[in-house]
């Protein structure tokens, strides 16, 4: 949600910043801008639209500046207009700032600044920050660094900031509270790359500092980085070596990141599963879990908090943990959780699931639970993310960088980790007999291959998708552990193709949605469960009896549902409780092809952004 990039050093800043923006565009794409500083001259270019539009609007010339900041925006305060695009100047145009986050007390601060004579050019909260820095600098006759500290002490809310000033042109100041920020240490650790995540940086360096909340870093060309808190107290920092390769952040031969990420799943699932499961021995490891193992076994209750697609994997986790470990699980939308004053008992386990590890609502739910005495557990994909750092325990998914805004490979990796967790808990608390535990581990080892087999149907799925380009609404049904897959399939269709879609428990259809069924409302039925197969077949009959079109996801060799359905996606059969990983694949591909054929931008759907760092 908004991407920021910065550079200070010995290279030309412009190409680094533009390429960085391109790589961060998945975080927001309403407008983009860039500020370059040299010899007391501060140039700001900004443009409504994408990074491409920004580039097209900038005069074609060699930019020699070696210091600059840049931003790609997902609008919060103020519409997506030229004036609201970042970077924002201070009133005197001496200081420029890019910001990711929301300042909650910006109106109060703005009124104070207006009373001091400041005029505003935009509707943003960010312009309040830059003017506050300027007013603090003038009032106290202090350095830019001190003025930034004084301004930050007054802000309520979240920020990742990069600040530069004409009068102190050798400095880039960056700060963080609540929104992520990484500093890449270049040559001799004396040139610096700044970004909302590591993706724009890894081309230059793999040595990174992740700032903590309320930390400010002073970056000066040719000097070592200095990190302080917002009151000016020196802080120690750790340099992390990140192992990311460039192939992970480019589309390669694929037309879209989403398709690439769907096709990466045999590998990402293999990486995730075998990071926690021995390839030969029936042994599951969660590194570092030892100290919490007993509490996990003794837990009376697990509360899962997550948003969006990660919430769907949480629902699957509920089925898995309750079935295999017989521990009570509640799944909550993180965005609702803390606002209804939930009851958390000491010793409850709160499990936060998040690809980015930065989703503001999930992070807030995790922090709230920690304050209430819960043991916090995070399943995250991004190494070093806020949730990964703040939870008592983190289990990583090894899905690699996910750039497509619609989550796919991170979802299946989350479900794989939840399956391994449920099996471990079940074996430890003796609710799962060893034979079944071993069978499930064997099935998990075969999963990547089965996913590869499912992906072979891509062309057939594309053919079927062609029949649904004019449809305006779709119903998705599933039972038991496949119900969350119905929700997930519907979410993917609406978010990337803008076709209205609703996921429903199959049996609930007759309590309402059945009224909508006619020849214009197709129904996709996830019908692989062995346990409820006949009931699912009956639901399909009910749709057909009302002239509805049925698309069915069935297990290989299926007859009954396949004969009845108008279109069929066949998937390999596996234990019911592991089936969702496989049934999600045709649904993601189906949405992808519909959206592409309708001409939608699947990697950057309108109004969305990856990593929602505002509440
Ligand atoms: C949907 C999607 C979103 C995310 C949600 C949570 O395809 O990607 O619904 O799942 O914004 O994001 P994370 O998992 O980063 O917390």
CSV table of C-alpha atoms and ligand atoms in Angstrom, one decimal, residues 307-310 353-357 359 362 405-407 414 491-492 495 610 612, ligand 1:
chain,number,residue,atom,x,y,z
A,307,UNK,CA,-7.7,-10.8,6.1
A,308,UNK,CA,-8.8,-11.6,2.6
A,309,UNK,CA,-7.3,-14.7,1.0
A,310,UNK,CA,-5.2,-15.4,4.1
A,353,UNK,CA,-1.8,-15.5,8.9
A,354,UNK,CA,-0.4,-13.0,6.4
A,355,UNK,CA,1.6,-13.2,3.2
A,356,UNK,CA,3.1,-9.8,3.6
A,357,UNK,CA,3.3,-9.9,7.4
A,359,UNK,CA,-1.4,-6.1,6.8
A,362,UNK,CA,-3.8,-8.4,11.2
A,405,UNK,CA,-1.8,-8.4,-6.3
A,406,UNK,CA,-4.1,-11.4,-6.2
A,407,UNK,CA,-2.6,-13.9,-3.8
A,414,UNK,CA,-0.2,-21.1,4.0
A,491,UNK,CA,-12.9,-13.5,-4.3
A,492,UNK,CA,-10.4,-14.1,-7.0
A,495,UNK,CA,-11.1,-8.9,-7.6
A,610,UNK,CA,-0.9,-5.6,-2.3
A,612,UNK,CA,-2.8,-3.2,3.0
B,1,LIG,C1,-6.6,-11.5,-2.4
B,1,LIG,C2,-5.5,-10.9,-1.6
B,1,LIG,C3,-5.9,-10.2,-0.4
B,1,LIG,C4,-4.9,-10.5,0.7
B,1,LIG,C5,-5.1,-9.7,2.0
B,1,LIG,C6,-4.2,-10.1,3.1
B,1,LIG,O1,-6.2,-12.1,-3.6
B,1,LIG,O2,-4.4,-11.1,-2.0
B,1,LIG,O3,-7.2,-10.5,0.0
B,1,LIG,O4,-4.9,-11.9,1.0
B,1,LIG,O5,-5.0,-8.4,1.7
B,1,LIG,O6,-2.9,-9.9,2.8
B,1,LIG,P1,-1.7,-10.5,3.7
B,1,LIG,O7,-1.8,-12.0,3.4
B,1,LIG,O8,-0.5,-9.9,3.1
B,1,LIG,O9,-2.0,-10.2,5.1
